Coordinates of C-alpha atoms in Angstrom, one line a residue:
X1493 CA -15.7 13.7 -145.4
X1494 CA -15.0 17.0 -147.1
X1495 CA -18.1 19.4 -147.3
X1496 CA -19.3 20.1 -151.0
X1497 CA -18.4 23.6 -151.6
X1498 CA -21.9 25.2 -152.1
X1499 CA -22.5 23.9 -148.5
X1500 CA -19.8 25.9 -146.6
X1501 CA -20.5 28.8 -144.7
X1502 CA -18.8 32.3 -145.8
X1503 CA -16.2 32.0 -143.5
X1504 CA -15.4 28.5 -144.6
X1505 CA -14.7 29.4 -148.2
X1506 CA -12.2 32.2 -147.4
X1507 CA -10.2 29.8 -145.0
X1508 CA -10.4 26.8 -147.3
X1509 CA -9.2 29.3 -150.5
X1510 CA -6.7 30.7 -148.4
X1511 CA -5.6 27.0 -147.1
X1512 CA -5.6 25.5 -150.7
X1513 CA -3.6 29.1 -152.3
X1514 CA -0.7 27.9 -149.4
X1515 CA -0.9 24.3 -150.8
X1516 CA -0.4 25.6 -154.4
X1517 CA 2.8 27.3 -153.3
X1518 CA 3.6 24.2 -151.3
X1519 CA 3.4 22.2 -154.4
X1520 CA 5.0 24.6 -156.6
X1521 CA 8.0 24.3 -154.0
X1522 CA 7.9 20.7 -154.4
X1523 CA 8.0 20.8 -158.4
X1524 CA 11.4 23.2 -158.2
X1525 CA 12.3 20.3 -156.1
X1526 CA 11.7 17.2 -158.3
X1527 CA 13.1 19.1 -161.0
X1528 CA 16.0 19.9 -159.6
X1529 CA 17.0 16.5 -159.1
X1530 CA 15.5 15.2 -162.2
X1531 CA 18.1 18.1 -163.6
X1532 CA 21.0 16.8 -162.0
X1533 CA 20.2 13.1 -162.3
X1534 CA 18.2 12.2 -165.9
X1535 CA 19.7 11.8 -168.4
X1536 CA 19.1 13.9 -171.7
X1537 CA 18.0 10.8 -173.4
X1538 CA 16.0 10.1 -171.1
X1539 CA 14.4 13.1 -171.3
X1540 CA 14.8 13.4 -175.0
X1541 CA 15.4 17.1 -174.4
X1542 CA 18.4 19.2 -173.7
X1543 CA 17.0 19.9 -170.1
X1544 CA 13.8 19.6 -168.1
X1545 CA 12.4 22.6 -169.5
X1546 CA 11.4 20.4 -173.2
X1547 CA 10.5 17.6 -171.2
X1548 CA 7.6 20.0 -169.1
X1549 CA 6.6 21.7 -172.0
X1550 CA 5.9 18.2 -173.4
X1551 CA 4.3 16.2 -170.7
X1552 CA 2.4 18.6 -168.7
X1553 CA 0.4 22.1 -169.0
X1554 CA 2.7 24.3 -168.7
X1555 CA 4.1 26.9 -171.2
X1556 CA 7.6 27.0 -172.4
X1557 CA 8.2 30.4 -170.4
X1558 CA 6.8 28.7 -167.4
X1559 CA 8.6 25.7 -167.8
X1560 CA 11.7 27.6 -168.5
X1561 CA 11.4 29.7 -165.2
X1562 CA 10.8 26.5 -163.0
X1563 CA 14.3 25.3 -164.4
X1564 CA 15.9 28.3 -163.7
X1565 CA 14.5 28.3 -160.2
X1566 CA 15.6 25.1 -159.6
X1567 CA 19.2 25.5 -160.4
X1568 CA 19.8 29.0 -159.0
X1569 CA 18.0 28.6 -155.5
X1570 CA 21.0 26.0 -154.1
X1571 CA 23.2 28.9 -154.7
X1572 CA 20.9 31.3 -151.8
X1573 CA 19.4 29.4 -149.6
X1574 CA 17.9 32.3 -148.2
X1575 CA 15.2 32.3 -151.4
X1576 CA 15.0 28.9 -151.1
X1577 CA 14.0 29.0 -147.4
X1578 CA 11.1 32.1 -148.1
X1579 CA 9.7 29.2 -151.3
X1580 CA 9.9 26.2 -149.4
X1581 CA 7.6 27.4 -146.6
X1582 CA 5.2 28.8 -148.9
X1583 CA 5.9 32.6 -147.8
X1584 CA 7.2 34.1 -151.3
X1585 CA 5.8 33.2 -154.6
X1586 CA 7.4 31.4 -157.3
X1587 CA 6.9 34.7 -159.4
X1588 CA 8.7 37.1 -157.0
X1589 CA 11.4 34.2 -156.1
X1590 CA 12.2 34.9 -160.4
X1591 CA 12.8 38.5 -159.5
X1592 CA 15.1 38.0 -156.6
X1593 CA 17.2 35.3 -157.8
X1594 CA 17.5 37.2 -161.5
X1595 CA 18.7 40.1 -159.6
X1596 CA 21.0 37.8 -157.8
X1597 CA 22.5 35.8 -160.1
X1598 CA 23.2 39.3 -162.4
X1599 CA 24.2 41.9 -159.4
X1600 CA 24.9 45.8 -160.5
X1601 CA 28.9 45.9 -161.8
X1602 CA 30.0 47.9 -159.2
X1603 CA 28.1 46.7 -156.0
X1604 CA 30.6 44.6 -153.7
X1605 CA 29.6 41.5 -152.2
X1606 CA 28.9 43.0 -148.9
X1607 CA 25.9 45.2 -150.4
X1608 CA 24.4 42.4 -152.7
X1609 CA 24.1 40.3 -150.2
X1610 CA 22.2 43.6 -147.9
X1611 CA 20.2 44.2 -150.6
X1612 CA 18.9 40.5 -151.4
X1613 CA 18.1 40.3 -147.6
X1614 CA 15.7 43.1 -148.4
X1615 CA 14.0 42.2 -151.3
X1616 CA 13.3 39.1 -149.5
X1617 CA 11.7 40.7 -146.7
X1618 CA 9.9 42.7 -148.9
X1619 CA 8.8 39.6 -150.9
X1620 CA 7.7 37.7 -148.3
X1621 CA 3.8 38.0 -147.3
X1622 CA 0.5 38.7 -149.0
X1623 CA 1.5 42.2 -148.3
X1624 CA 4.4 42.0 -151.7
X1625 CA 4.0 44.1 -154.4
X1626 CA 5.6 43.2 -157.7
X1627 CA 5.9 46.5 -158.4
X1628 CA 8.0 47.5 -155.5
X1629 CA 10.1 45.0 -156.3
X1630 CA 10.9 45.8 -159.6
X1631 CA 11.5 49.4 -158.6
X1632 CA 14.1 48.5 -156.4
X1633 CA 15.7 46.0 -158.4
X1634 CA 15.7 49.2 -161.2
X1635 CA 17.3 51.3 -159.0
X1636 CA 20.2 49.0 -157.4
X1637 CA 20.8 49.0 -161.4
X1638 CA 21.1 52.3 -161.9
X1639 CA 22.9 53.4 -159.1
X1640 CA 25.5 50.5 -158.7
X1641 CA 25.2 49.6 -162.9
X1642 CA 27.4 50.0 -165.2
X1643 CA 29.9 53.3 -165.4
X1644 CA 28.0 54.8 -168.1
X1645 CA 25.1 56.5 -167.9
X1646 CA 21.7 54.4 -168.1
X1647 CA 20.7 55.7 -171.1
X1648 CA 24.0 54.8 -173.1
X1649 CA 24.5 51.3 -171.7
X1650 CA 24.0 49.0 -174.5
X1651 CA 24.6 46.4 -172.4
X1652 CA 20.7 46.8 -171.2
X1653 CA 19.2 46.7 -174.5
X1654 CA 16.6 44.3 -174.9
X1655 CA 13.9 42.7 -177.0
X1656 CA 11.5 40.2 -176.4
X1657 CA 8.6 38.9 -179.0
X1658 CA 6.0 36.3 -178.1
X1659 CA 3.2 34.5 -179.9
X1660 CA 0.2 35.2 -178.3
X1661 CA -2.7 32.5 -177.8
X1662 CA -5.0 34.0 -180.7
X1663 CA -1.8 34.1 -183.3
X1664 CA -0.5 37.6 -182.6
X1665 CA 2.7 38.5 -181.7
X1666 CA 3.7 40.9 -178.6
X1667 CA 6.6 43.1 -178.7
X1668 CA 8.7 44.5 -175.7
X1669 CA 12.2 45.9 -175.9
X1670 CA 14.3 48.2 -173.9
X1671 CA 17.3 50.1 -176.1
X1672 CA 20.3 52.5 -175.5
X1673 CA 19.8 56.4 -176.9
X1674 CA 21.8 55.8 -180.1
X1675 CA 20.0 52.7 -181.2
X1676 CA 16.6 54.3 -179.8
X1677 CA 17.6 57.3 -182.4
X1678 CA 18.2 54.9 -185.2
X1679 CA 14.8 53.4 -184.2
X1680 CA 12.9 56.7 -184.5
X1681 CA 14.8 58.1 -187.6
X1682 CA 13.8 55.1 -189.1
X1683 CA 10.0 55.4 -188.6
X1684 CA 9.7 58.7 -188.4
X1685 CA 9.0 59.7 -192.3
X1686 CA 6.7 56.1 -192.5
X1687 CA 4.2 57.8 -189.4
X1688 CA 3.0 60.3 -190.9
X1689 CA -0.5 61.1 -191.3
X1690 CA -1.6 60.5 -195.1
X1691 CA -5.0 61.8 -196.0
X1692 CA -6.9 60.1 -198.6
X1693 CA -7.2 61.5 -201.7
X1694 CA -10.2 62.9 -201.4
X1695 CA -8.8 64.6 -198.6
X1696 CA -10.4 62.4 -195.9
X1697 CA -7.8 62.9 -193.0
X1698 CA -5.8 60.0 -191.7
X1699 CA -8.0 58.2 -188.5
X1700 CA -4.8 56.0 -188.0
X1701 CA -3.9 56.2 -184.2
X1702 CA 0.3 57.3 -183.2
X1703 CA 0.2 53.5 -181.9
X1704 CA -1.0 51.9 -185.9
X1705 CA 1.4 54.5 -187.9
X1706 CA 4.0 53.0 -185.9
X1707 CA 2.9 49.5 -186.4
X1708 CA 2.2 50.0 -190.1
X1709 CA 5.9 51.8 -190.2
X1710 CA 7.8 48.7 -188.8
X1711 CA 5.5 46.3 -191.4
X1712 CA 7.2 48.2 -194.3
X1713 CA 10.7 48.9 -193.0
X1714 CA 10.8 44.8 -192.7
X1715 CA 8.9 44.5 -196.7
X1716 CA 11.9 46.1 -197.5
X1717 CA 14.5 44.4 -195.5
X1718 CA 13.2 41.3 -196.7
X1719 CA 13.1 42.7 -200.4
X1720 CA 17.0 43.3 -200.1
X1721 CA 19.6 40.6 -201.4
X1722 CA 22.0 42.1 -198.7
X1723 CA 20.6 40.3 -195.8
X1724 CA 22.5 37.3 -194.0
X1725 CA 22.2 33.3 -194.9
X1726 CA 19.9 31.1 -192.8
X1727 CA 19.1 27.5 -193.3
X1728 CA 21.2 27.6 -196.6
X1729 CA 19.2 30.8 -198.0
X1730 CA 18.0 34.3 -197.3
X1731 CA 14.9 34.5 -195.0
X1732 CA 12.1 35.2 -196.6
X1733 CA 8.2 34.9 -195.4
X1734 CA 6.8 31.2 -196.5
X1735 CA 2.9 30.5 -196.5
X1736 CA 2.1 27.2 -197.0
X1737 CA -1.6 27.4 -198.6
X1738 CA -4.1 24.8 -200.6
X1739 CA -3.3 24.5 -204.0
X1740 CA -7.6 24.6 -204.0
X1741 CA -7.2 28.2 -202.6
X1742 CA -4.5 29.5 -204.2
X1743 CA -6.7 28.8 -208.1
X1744 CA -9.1 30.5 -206.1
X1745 CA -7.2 33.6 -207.2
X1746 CA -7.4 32.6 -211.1
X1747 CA -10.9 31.7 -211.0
X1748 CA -10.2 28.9 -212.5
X1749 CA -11.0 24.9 -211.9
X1750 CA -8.4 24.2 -214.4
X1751 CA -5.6 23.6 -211.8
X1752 CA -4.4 20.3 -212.5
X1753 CA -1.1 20.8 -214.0
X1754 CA 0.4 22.9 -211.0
X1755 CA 2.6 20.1 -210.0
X1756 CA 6.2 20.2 -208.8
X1757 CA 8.9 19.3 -211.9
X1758 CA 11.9 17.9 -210.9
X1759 CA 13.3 19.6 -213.9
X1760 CA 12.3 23.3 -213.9
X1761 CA 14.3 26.2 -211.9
X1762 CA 11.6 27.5 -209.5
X1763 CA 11.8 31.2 -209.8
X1764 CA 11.8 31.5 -205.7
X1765 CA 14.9 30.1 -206.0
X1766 CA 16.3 33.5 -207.2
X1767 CA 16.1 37.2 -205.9
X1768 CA 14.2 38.8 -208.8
X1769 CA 11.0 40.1 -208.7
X1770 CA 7.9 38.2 -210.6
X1771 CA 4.3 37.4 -210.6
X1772 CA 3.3 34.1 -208.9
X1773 CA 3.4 31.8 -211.5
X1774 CA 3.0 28.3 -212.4
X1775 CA 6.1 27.1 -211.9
X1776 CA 5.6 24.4 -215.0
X1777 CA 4.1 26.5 -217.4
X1778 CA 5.3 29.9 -216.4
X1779 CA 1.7 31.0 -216.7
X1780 CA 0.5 33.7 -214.1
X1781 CA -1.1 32.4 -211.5
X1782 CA -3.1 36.0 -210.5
X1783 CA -3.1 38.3 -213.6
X1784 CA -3.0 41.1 -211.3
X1785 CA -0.3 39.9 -209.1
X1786 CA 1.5 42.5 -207.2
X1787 CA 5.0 44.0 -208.6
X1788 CA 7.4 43.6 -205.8
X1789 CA 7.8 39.3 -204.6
X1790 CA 11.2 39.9 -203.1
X1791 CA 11.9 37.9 -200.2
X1792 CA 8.2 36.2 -200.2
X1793 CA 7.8 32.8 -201.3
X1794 CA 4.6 30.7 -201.2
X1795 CA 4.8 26.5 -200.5
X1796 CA 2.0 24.8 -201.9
X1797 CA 0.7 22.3 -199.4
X1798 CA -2.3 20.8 -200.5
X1799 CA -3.4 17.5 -202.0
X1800 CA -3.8 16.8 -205.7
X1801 CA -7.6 18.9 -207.2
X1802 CA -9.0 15.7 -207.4
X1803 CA -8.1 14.4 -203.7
X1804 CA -9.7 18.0 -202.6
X1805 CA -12.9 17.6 -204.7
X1806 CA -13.4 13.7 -203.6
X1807 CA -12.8 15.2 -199.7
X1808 CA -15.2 18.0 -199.7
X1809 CA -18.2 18.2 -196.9
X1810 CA -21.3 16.7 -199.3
X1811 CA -19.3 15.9 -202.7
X1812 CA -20.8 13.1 -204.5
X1813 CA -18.4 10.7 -204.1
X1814 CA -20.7 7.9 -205.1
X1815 CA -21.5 9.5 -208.5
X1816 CA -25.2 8.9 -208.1
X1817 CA -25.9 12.9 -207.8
X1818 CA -27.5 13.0 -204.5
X1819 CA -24.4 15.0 -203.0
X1820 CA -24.7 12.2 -200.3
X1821 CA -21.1 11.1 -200.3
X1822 CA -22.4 7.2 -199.9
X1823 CA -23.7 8.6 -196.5
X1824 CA -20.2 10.0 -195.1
X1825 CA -20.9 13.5 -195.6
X1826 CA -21.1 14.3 -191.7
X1827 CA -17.4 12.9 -191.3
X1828 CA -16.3 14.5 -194.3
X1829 CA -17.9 17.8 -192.7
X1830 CA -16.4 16.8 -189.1
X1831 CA -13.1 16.1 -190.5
X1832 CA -13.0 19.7 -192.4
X1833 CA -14.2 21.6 -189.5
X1834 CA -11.7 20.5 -187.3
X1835 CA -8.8 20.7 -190.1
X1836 CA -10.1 24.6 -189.7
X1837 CA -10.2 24.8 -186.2
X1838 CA -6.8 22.9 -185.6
X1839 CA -5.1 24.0 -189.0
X1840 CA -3.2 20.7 -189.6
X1841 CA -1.5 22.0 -192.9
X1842 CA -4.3 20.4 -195.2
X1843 CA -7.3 23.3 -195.4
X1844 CA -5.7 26.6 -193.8
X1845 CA -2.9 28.7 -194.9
X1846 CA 0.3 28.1 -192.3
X1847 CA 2.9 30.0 -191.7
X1848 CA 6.2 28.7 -190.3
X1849 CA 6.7 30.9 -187.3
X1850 CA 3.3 31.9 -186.4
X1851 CA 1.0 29.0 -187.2
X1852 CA -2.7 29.0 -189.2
X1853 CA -3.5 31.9 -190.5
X1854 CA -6.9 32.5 -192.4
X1855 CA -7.7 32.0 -196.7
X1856 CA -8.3 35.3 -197.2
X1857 CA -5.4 36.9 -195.8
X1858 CA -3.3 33.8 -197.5
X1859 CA -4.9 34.6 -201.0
X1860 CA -4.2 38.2 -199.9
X1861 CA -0.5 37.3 -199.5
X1862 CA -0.2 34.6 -202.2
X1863 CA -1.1 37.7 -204.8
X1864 CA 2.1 39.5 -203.7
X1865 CA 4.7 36.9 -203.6
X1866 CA 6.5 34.1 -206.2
X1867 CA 4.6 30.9 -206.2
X1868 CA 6.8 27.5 -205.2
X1869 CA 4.1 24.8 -206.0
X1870 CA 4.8 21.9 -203.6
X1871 CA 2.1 19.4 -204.2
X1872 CA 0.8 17.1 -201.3
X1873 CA -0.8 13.9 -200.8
X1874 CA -4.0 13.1 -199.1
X1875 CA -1.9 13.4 -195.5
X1876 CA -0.4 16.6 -196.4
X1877 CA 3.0 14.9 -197.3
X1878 CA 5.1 16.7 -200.7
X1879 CA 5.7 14.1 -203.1
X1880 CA 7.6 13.9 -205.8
X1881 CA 11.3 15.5 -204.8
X1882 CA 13.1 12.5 -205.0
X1883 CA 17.1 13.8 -205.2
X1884 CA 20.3 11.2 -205.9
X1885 CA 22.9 13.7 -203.7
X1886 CA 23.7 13.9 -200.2
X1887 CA 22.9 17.6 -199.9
X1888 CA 19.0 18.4 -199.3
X1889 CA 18.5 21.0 -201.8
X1890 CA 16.3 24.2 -201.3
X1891 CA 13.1 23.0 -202.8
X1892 CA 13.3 20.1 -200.3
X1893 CA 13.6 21.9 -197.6
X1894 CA 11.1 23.6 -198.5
X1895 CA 8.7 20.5 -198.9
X1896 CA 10.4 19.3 -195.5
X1897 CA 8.9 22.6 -193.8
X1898 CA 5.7 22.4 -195.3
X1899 CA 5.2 18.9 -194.3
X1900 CA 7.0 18.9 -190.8
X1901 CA 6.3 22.6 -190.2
X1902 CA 8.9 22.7 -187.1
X1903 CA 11.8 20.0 -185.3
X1904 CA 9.8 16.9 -185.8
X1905 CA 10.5 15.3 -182.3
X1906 CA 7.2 15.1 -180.4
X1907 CA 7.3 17.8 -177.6
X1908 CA 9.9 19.9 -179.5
X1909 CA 9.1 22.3 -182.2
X1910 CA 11.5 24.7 -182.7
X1911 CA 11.6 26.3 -185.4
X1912 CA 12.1 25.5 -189.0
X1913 CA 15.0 27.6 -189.7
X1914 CA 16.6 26.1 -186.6
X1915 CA 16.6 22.4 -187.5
X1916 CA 18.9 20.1 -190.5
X1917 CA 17.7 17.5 -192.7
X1918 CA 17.9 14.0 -191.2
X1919 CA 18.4 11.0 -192.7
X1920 CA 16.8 8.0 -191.3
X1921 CA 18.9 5.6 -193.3
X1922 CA 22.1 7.2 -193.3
X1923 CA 23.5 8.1 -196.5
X1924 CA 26.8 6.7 -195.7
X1925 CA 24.9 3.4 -195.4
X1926 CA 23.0 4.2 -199.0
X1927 CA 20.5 6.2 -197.8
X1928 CA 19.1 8.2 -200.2
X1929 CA 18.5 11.7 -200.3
X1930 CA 14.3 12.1 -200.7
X1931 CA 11.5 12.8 -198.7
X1932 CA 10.2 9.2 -197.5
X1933 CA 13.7 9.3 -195.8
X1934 CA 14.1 12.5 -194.2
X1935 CA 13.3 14.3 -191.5
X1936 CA 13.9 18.0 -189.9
X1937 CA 15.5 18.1 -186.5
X1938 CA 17.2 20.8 -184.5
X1939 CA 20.7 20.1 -183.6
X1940 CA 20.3 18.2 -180.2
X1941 CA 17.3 15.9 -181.5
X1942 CA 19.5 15.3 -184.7
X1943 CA 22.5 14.5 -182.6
X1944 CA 20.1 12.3 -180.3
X1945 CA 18.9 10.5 -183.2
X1946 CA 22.7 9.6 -184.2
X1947 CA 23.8 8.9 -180.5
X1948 CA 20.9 7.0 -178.5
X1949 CA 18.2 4.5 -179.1
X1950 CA 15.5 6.5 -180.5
X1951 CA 14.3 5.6 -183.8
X1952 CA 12.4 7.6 -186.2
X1953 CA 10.5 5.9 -189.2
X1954 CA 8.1 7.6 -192.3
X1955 CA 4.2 5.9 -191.3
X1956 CA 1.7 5.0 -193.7
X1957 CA 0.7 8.6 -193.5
X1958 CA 3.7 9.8 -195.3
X1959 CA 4.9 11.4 -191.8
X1960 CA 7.7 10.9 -189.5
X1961 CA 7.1 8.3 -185.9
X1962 CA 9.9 8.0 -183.3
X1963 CA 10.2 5.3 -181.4
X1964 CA 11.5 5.6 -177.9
X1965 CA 14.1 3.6 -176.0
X1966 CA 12.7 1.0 -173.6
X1967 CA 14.3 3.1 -171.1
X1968 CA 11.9 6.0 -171.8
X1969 CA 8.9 3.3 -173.2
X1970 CA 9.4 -0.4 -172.1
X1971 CA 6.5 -1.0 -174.6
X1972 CA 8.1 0.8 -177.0
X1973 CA 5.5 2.2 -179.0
X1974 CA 5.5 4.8 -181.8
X1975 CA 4.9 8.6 -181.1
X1976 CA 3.6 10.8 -183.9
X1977 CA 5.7 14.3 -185.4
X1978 CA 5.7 16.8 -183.1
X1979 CA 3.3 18.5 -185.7
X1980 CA 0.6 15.7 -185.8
X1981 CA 0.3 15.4 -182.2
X1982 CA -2.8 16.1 -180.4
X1983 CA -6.3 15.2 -181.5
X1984 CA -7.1 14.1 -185.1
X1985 CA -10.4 13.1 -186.8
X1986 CA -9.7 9.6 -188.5

């Protein structure tokens, strides 16, 4: 019988810890393994993923970056046994194995087979123990590059230029890049009149750090790129920044309760739909929504996702539901409270202001950036569905793409989510069958899950909520039963 852990002596716990950190790499061993076979013997419906990578992300813990690197892990490591050898007996990490097989699989230009495979033997040596240093590694790895890299110099080899951007857990992104002189140059120029220090007018000197000029410098070099109506086409218009917001928060900005007649009319010419500059307004009666709205809305266009004023007021923590003035709610005031505390906490699209590629982001900054941006009033039902964009033709126009976003926010298919501008309007009854075009019939998918839709025996349905469900094959479900939109899983307060 195993000894509870408070009863072990000191020397117990560093052999156990030590014993249990050579199991982990046992086990992590094993997982390249499995999914190295499951990689070359699943199928992708199966799955219901391109690879194992979407089918980790989506059944386990893991991250997409550490799914990602398990993948490549197990498809590269046949190719050298020699890596595969130092994981498999728990001697390298699955970290350092990365390095070594990256530096592999991509050798310097100019170093012949005889010296990649002499220096691989090394930075295996040097990987194996509790003795590696990541560090050293890398160094090594830099220098093999540099030495045996391309012909030109380091510093002018475009090929080497790189950028990488990730969401961080609390909804910040982190940037990290590595570019050639000339595009380093163009980099600086660029910035270089936007960083510097501007007193206030009282002559209060800029406390800015070097690090926030930059920062604040890159913000409005992208204002204007997005301002411009010279950039490229995606999703069948120009980017531009999208915050989905309550329609309760945005009249906020008015202060006004008189916001029942921002609705969406099939009939009027939404002026986001353009690249001129104007004031959010209603988009029925042309009426501002902020007198004091900022000048410049280029390339920034707001969705409305809320429900209808009276859906909000009936829903609110202690409204008096029951009309007999207590503020009681007929007694469901705590799970009206519950249900808006974890709508905060979990931003499901219905209390929070969203936006497409980073997630929830708070009222006040939404307000903040309704103020500077045209208003496209997309009006939802009590489960954050739009309604009312019915269309007759095949094509999914912009304004219900934009509903689409704001009510499935990414691809739809549970485990997915890639982004938005990534994915195509599905129809779940085909139009060539007589499908039509509107909302209770379509869906946004990426290209594989659309294709997988059209080619397997997953079925995807609108619920009762107003929101997609996918129905595995037996093969993946024998039961069969209905999966929620990547965007509604998880926990949710009934």
């Amino acid at each position: 019988m195993t000894a509870a852990i408070w009863q072990l002596s000191e020397s117990e716990l560093l052999a156990d810890a030590a014993a249990v950190s050579h199991q982990i790499q046992l086990l992590e061993a094993r997982r390249i393994a499995l999914v190295a076979e499951i990689d070359t013997r699943v199928s992708r419906e199966k799955l219901g993923f391109p690879g194992p990578a979407g089918w980790l992300t989506s059944t386990t813990l893991l991250s997409p970056s550490k799914a990602t690197k398990i993948v490549a892990l197990a498809r590269g490591l046949k190719d050298f046994p020699d890596i595969a050898d130092a994981v498999n007996t728990g001697v390298m990490s699955v970290d350092h194995a990365a390095l070594i097989l990256t530096f592999a699989e991509t050798p310097p230009k100019n170093l012949p087979q005889a010296g990649q495979d002499i220096a691989r033997a090394a930075l295996v040596k040097a990987a194996i123990g509790p003795g590696a240093q990541t560090g050293r590694l890398r160094a090594a790895i830099t220098r093999l590059h540099d030495t045996y890299g391309s012909k030109k110099p380091p510093a002018e080899d475009t090929d080497r230029n790189e950028l990488f951007a990730s969401k961080t857990l609390n909804g910040r992104l982190i940037m990290k890049g590595g570019f050639d002189a000339v595009t380093g140059e163009k980099l600086l120029t660029a910035l270089s009149p936007l960083t510097e220090h501007q007193p206030a007018a009282d002559g209060t000197p800029d406390e800015r750090s070097p690090a926030k000029r930059r920062a604040d410098a890159l913000e409005h070099i992208l204002d204007q790129y997005l301002a411009s109506s010279d950039r490229p086409i995606e999703g069948g218009e120009r980017p531009h920044v999208n915050l989905h917001i309550t329609l309760r928060d945005l009249t906020d900005l008015r202060d006004s309760a008189d916001s029942a007649d921002i609705a969406d009319d099939e009939n009027t010419r939404t002026a986001a739909e353009s690249d001129t500059s104007a004031d959010a307004v209603d988009i029925n009666t042309d009426n501002p929504i902020h007198p004091d709205g900022a000048d410049d809305a280029d390339g920034l266009s707001v969705s409305d996702s809320s429900r209808t004023p009276a859906e909000s007021d009936a829903s609110e923590p202690g409204a008096d539901n029951d009309g007999d003035g207590d503020g009681d709610g007929d007694g469901d005031g705590g799970a009206a409270a519950d249900r808006g505390a974890y709508r905060d906490l979990f931003g499901d699209g219905t209390t929070v202001g969203w936006l497409p590629w980073m997630g929830p982001l708070s009222r006040n900054t939404s307000r903040q950036l309704a103020c500077d941006c045209v208003l496209t009033a997309i009006v939802m039902d009590e489960n954050g569905s739009p309604i009312n964009l019915a269309r007759t033709a095949r094509t999914v126009t912009a304004k219900q793409r934009r509903a689409l976003i704001a009510r499935d926010h990414t691809c739809a298919f549970p485990g997915c989510g890639k982004p938005a501008s990534w994915t195509e309007a599905h129809h779940i009854w085909h139009w060539a069958d007589g499908g039509p075009t509107d909302m209770n019939n379509l869906v946004l998918l990426c290209r594989f899950h659309h294709r997988l839709l059209h080619h397997s025996d997953w079925e995807v349905f609108i619920g009762t909520d107003n929101h997609p469900w996918f129905v595995p094959p037996a093969t993946v479900d024998p039961y069969r039963q209905p999966r929620p939109s990547h965007a509604r899983a998880g926990p949710h307060i009934a």
